[in-house]
CSV table of C-alpha atoms and ligand atoms in Angstrom, one decimal:
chain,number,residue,atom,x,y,z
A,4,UNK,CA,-10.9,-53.7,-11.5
A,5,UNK,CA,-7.7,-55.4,-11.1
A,6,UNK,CA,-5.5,-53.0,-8.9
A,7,UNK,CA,-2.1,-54.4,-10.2
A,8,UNK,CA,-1.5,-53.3,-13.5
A,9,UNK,CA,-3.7,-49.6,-12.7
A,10,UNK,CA,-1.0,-48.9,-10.2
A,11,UNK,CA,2.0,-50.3,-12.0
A,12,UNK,CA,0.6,-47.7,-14.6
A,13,UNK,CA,0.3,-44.8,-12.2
A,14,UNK,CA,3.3,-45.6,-10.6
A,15,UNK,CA,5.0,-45.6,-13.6
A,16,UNK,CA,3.2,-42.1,-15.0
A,17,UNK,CA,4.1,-40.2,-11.8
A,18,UNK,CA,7.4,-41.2,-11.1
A,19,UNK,CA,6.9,-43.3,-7.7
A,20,UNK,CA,9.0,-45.6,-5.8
A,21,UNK,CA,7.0,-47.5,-3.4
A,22,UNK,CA,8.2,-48.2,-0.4
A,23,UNK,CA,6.9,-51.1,2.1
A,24,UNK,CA,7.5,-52.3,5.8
A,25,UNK,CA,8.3,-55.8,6.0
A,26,UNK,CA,4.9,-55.7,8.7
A,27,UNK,CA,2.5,-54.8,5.7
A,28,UNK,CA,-0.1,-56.9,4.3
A,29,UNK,CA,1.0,-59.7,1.8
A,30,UNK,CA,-0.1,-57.6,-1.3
A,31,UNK,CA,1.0,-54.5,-1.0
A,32,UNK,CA,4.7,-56.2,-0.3
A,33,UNK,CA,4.0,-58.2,-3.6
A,34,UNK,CA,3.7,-55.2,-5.5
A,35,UNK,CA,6.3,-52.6,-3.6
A,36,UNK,CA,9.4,-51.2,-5.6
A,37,UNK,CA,11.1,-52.1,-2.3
A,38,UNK,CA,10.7,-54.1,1.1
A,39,UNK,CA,13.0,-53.5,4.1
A,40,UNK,CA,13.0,-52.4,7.7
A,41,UNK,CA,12.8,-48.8,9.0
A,42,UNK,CA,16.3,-48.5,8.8
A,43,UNK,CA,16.4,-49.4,4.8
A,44,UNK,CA,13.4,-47.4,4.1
A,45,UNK,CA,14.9,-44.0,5.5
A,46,UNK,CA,17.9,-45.1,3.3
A,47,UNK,CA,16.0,-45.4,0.3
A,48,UNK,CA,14.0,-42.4,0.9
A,49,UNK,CA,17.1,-40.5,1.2
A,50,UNK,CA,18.6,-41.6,-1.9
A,51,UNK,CA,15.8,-42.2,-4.3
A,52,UNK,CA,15.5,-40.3,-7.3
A,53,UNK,CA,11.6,-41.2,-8.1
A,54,UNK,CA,9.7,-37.8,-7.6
A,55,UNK,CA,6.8,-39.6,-5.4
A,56,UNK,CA,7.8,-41.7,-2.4
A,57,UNK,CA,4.3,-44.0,-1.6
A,58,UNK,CA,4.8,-44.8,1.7
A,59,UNK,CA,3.4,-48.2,2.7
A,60,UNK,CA,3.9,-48.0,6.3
A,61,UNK,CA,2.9,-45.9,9.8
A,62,UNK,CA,3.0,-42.2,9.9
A,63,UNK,CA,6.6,-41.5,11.4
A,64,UNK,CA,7.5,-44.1,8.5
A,65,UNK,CA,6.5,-41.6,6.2
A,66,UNK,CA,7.1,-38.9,8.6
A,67,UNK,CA,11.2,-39.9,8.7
A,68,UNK,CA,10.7,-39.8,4.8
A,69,UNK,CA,9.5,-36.2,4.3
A,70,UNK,CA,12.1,-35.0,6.3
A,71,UNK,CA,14.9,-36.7,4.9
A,72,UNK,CA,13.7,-35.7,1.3
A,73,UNK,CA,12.3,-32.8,1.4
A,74,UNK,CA,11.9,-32.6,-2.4
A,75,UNK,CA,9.7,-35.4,-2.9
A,76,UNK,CA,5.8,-35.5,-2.4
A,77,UNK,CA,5.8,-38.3,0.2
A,78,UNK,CA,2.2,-40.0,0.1
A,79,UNK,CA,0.7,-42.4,2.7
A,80,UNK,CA,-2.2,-44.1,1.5
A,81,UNK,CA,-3.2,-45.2,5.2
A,82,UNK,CA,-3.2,-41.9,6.8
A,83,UNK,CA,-5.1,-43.1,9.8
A,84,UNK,CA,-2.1,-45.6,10.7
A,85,UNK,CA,-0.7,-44.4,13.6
A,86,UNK,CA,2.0,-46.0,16.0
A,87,UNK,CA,1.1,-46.2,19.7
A,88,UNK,CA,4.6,-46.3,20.7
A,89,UNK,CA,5.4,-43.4,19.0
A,90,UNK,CA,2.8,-41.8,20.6
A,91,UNK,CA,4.5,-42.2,24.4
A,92,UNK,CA,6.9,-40.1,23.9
A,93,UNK,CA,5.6,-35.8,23.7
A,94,UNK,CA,8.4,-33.2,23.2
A,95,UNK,CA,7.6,-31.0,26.3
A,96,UNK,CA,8.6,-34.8,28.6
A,97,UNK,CA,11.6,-35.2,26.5
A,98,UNK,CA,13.0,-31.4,27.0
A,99,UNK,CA,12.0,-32.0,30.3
A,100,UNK,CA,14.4,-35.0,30.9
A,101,UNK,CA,16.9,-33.1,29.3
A,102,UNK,CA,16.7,-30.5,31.9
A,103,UNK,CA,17.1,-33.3,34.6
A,104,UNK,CA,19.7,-35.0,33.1
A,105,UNK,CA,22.2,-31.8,31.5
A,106,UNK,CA,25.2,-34.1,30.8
A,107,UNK,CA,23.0,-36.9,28.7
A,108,UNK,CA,22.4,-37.4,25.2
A,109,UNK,CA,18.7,-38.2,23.8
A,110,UNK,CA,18.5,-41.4,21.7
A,111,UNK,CA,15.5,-41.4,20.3
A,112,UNK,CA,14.3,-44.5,18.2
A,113,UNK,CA,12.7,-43.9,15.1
A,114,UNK,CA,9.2,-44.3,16.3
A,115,UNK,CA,8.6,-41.2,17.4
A,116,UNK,CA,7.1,-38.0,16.1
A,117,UNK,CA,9.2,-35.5,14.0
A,118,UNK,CA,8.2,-33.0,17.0
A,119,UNK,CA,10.2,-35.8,19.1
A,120,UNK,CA,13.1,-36.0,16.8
A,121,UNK,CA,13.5,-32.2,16.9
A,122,UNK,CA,14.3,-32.1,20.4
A,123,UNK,CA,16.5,-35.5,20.3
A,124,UNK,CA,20.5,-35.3,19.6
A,125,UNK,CA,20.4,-38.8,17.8
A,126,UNK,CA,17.7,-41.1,16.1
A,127,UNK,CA,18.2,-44.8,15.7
A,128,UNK,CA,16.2,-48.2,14.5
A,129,UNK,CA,16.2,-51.5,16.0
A,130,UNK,CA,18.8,-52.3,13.9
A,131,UNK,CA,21.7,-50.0,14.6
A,132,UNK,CA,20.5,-48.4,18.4
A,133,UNK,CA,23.2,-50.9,19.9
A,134,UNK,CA,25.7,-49.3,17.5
A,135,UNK,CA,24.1,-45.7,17.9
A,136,UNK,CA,24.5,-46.2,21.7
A,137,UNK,CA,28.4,-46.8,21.7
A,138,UNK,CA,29.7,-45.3,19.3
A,139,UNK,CA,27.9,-41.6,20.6
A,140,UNK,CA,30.5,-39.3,22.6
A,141,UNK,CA,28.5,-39.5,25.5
A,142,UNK,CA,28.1,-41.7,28.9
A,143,UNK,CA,25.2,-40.9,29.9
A,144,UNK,CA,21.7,-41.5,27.4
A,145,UNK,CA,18.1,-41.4,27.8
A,146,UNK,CA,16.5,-43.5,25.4
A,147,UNK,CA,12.8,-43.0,24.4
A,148,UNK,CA,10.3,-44.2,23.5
A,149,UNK,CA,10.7,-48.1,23.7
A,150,UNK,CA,12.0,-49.7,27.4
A,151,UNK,CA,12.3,-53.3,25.6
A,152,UNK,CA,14.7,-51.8,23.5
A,153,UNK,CA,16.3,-49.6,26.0
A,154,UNK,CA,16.6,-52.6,28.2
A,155,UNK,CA,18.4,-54.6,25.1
A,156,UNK,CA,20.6,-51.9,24.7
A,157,UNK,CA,21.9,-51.1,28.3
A,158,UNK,CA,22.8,-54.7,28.1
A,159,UNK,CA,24.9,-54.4,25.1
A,160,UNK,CA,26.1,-51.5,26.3
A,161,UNK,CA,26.9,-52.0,30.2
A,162,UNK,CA,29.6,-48.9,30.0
A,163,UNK,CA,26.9,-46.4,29.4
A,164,UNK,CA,24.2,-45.0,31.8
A,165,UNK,CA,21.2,-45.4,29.8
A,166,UNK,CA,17.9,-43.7,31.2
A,167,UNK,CA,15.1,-45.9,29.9
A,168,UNK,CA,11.7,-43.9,28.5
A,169,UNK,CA,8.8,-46.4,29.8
A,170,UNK,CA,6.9,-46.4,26.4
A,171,UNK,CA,6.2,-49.9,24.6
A,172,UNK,CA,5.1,-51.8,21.5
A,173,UNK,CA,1.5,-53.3,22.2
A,174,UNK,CA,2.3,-56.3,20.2
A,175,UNK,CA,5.6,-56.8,21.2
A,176,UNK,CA,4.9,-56.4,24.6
A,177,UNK,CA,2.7,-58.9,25.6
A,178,UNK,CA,4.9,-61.8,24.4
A,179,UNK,CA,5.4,-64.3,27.7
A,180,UNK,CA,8.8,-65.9,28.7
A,181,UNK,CA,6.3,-68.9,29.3
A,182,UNK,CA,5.5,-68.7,25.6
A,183,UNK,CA,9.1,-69.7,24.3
A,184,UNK,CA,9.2,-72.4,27.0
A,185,UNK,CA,6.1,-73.7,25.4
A,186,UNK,CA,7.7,-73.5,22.3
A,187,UNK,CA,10.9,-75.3,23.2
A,188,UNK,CA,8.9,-78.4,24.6
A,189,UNK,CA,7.1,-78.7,21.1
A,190,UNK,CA,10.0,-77.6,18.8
A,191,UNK,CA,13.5,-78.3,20.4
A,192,UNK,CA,14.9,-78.2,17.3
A,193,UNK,CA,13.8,-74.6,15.9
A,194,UNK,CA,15.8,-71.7,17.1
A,195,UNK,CA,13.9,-68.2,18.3
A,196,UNK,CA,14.2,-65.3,16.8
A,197,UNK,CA,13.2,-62.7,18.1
A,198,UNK,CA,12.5,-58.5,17.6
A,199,UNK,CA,14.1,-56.1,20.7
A,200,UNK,CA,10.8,-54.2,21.0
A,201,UNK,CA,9.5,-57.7,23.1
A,202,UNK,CA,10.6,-57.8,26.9
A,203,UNK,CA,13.7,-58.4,28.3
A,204,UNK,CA,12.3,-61.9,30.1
A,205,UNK,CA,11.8,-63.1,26.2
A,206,UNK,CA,14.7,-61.3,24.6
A,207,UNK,CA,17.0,-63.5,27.0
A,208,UNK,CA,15.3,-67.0,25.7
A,209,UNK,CA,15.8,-66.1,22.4
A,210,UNK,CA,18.8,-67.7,20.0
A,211,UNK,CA,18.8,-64.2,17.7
A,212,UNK,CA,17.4,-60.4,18.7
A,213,UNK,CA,17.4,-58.4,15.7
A,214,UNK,CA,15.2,-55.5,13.4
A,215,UNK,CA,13.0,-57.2,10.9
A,216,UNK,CA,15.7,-57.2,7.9
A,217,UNK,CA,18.2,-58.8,10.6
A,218,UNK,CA,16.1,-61.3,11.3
A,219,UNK,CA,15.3,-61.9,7.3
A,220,UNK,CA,18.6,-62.3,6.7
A,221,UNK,CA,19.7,-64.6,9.8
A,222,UNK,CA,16.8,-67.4,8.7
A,223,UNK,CA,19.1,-67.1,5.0
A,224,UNK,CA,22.0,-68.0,6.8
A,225,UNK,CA,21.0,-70.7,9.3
A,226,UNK,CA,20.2,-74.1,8.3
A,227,UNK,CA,17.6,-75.4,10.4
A,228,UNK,CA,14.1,-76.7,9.0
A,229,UNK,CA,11.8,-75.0,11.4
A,230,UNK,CA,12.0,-71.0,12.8
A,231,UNK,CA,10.3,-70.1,15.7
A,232,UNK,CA,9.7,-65.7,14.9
A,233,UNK,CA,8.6,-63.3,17.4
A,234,UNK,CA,7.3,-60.5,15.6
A,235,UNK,CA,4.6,-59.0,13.6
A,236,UNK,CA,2.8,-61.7,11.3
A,237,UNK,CA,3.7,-59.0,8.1
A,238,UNK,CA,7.3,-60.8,8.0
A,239,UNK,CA,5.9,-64.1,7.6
A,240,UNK,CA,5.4,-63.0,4.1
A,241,UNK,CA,9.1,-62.3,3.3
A,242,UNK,CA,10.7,-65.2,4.7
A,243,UNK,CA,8.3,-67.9,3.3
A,244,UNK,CA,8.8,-66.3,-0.3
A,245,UNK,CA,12.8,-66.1,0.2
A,246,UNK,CA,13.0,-70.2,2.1
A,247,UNK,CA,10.4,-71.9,0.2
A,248,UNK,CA,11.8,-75.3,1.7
A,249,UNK,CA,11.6,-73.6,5.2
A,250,UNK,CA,9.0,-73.9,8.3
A,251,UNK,CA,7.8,-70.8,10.1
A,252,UNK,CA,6.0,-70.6,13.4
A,253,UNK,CA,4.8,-67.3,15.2
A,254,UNK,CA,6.2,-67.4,18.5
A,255,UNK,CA,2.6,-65.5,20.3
A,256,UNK,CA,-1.3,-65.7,19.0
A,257,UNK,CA,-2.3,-62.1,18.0
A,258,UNK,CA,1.4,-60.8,16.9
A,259,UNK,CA,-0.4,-58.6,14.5
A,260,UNK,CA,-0.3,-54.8,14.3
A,261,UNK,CA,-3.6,-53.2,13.4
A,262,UNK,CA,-2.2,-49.8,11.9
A,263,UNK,CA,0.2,-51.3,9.8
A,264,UNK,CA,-2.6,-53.6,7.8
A,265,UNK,CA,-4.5,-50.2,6.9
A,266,UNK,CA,-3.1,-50.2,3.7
A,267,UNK,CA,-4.7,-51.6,1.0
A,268,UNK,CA,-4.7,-52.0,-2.7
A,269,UNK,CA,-7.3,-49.5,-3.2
A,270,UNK,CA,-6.1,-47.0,-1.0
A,271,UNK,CA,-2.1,-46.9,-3.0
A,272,UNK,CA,-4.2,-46.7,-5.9
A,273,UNK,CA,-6.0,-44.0,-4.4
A,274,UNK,CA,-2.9,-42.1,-3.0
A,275,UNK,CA,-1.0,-42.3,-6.8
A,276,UNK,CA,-4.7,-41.1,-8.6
A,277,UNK,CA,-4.9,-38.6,-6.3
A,278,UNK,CA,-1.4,-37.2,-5.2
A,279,UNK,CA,-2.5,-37.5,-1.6
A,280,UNK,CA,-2.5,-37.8,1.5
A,281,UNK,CA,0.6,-36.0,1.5
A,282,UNK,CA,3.4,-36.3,4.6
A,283,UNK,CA,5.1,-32.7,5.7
A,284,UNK,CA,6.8,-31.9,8.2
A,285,UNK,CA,7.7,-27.8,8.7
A,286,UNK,CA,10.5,-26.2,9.3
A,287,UNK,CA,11.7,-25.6,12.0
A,288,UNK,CA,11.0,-29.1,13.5
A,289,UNK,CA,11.5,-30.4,9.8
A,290,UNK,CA,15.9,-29.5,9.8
A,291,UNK,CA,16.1,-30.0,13.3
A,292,UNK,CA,15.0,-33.4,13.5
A,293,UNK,CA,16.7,-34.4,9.9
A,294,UNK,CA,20.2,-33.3,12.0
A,295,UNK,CA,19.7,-36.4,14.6
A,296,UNK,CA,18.3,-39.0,11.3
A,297,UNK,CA,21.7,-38.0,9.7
A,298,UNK,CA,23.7,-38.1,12.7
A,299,UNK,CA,22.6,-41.9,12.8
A,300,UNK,CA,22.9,-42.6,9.1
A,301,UNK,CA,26.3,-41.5,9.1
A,302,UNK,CA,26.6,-44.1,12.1
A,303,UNK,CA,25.2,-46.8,10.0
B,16,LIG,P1,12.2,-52.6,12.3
B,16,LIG,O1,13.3,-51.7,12.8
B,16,LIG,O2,12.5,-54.0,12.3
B,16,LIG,O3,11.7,-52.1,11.0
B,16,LIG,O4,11.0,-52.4,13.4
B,16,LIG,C1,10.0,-51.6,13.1
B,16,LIG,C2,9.0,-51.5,14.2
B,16,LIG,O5,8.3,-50.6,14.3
B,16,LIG,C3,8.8,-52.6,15.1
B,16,LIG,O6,7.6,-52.5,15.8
């Protein structure tokens, strides 16, 4: 059977929006109502008027989406893709930070649990935890779960005492300073773009640090021939459809996130047939961790 039109058909019949990470496979982004960063997918999830979000992404993706629209039946086809980062970061640690530090704020990045978010005063994405950072009333923050992005942070943000979680991205991570080195002697030419979530050692060789949709949007705007990106493969998609004359290179081997290719075309067809898996989140954890997403979408 051809997938296509039997989901344009469902999606159509049960009044969906689907929503997609810019890290998902090429197909599902093909066929998604929308495509963005996690920051523009909690936007759109907070503002759609579709009665079925299908959430093409990890758990706290959809996660962020049930508790910001409550309303909606939130449905993630891949309901075994988790987030290892989000999994470093348990609420009993963070509450216990808190005690430790009184006076600080918790940032907490979007990947993490809604248990997580609960006990956290703010949320924040890649692409506004700079802005999250200074803006907040407070001088002292811990920041969870991610320490490549806490480190990128406290860097922009020398004023503040930021307490840095030691969780990380597995793909992210393992990019190598030596790697853009490598990359400079074969392409002098291409500038580096690169995500927060990879170390501080590579952030600091890069010519743009940025979320997923920042770095879309920054490849738009430059004009060089060849890009060098340091991020998951999933992106590759979106900026060789929108720069057809352009030439991308990953920055790493293996930049490629297992959990987020666990959607398929079968399984969003599934998800719309069926009206599951379904995403909840209960109350009380639901309303206290929607008070820190809004705090940081009124930021935005
Ligand atoms: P974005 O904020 O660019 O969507 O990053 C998502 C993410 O989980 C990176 O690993």
């Amino acid at each position: 059977m051809d997938l296509f039109p039997a989901i344009e058909r469902l999606r159509r019949e049960r009044r969906a929006i689907i929503l997609a990470h810019n890290y998902q496979p090429d197909e599902i982004q093909d066929l998604a109502d929308f495509v963005g960063d996690s920051l523009a997918l909690s936007q759109k999830a907070a503002k759609t008027d579709a009665e079925v979000i299908v959430f093409c992404g990890v758990h706290f993706m959809a996660e962020t989406a049930a508790i910001l629209a409550p309303e909606k039946k939130v449905l993630l086809p891949a309901p075994d893709a988790g987030c290892p980062l989000a999994e470093m970061a348990e609420p009993e640690a963070v509450l216990a930070a808190k005690k430790e530090h009184p006076a600080a704020a918790v940032v907490a990045y979007v990947n993490t649990s809604a248990a997580v978010k609960a006990v956290a005063d703010y949320c924040c994405t890649s692409a506004n935890a700079v802005r999250v950072v200074r803006t907040i009333p407070y001088e002292e923050i811990i920041f969870l779960p991610d320490r490549n992005l806490g480190h990128y942070v406290a860097r922009q943000v020398p004023e503040k005492r930021i307490i840095i979680w030691p969780g990380f991205c597995v793909t992210h991570h393992r990019i190598r300073p030596e790697e853009v080195e490598a990359v400079r002697a074969t392409h002098p030419d291409a500038p580096v773009l690169v995500h927060p979530e990879c170390p501080p050692e590579v952030v600091d060789r890069a010519d743009f640090v940025g979320s997923t949709s920042q770095i879309i949007k920054k490849v738009k705007e430059m004009e060089a021939e060849t890009f060098i990106i340091g991020t998951e493969m999933g992106i590759l998609h979106q900026l060789r459809k929108e720069n057809p004359g352009k030439k991308f290179f990953l920055l790493s081997p293996g930049l490629l996130c297992p959990n987020m290719k666990r959607t398929t075309l079968e399984r969003v067809h599934h998800a719309l047939r069926e009206l599951a898996p379904v995403v909840t989140v209960p109350e009380p954890i639901r309303t206290r961790a929607r008070t820190a997403l809004e705090r940081m979408l009124a930021i935005t």
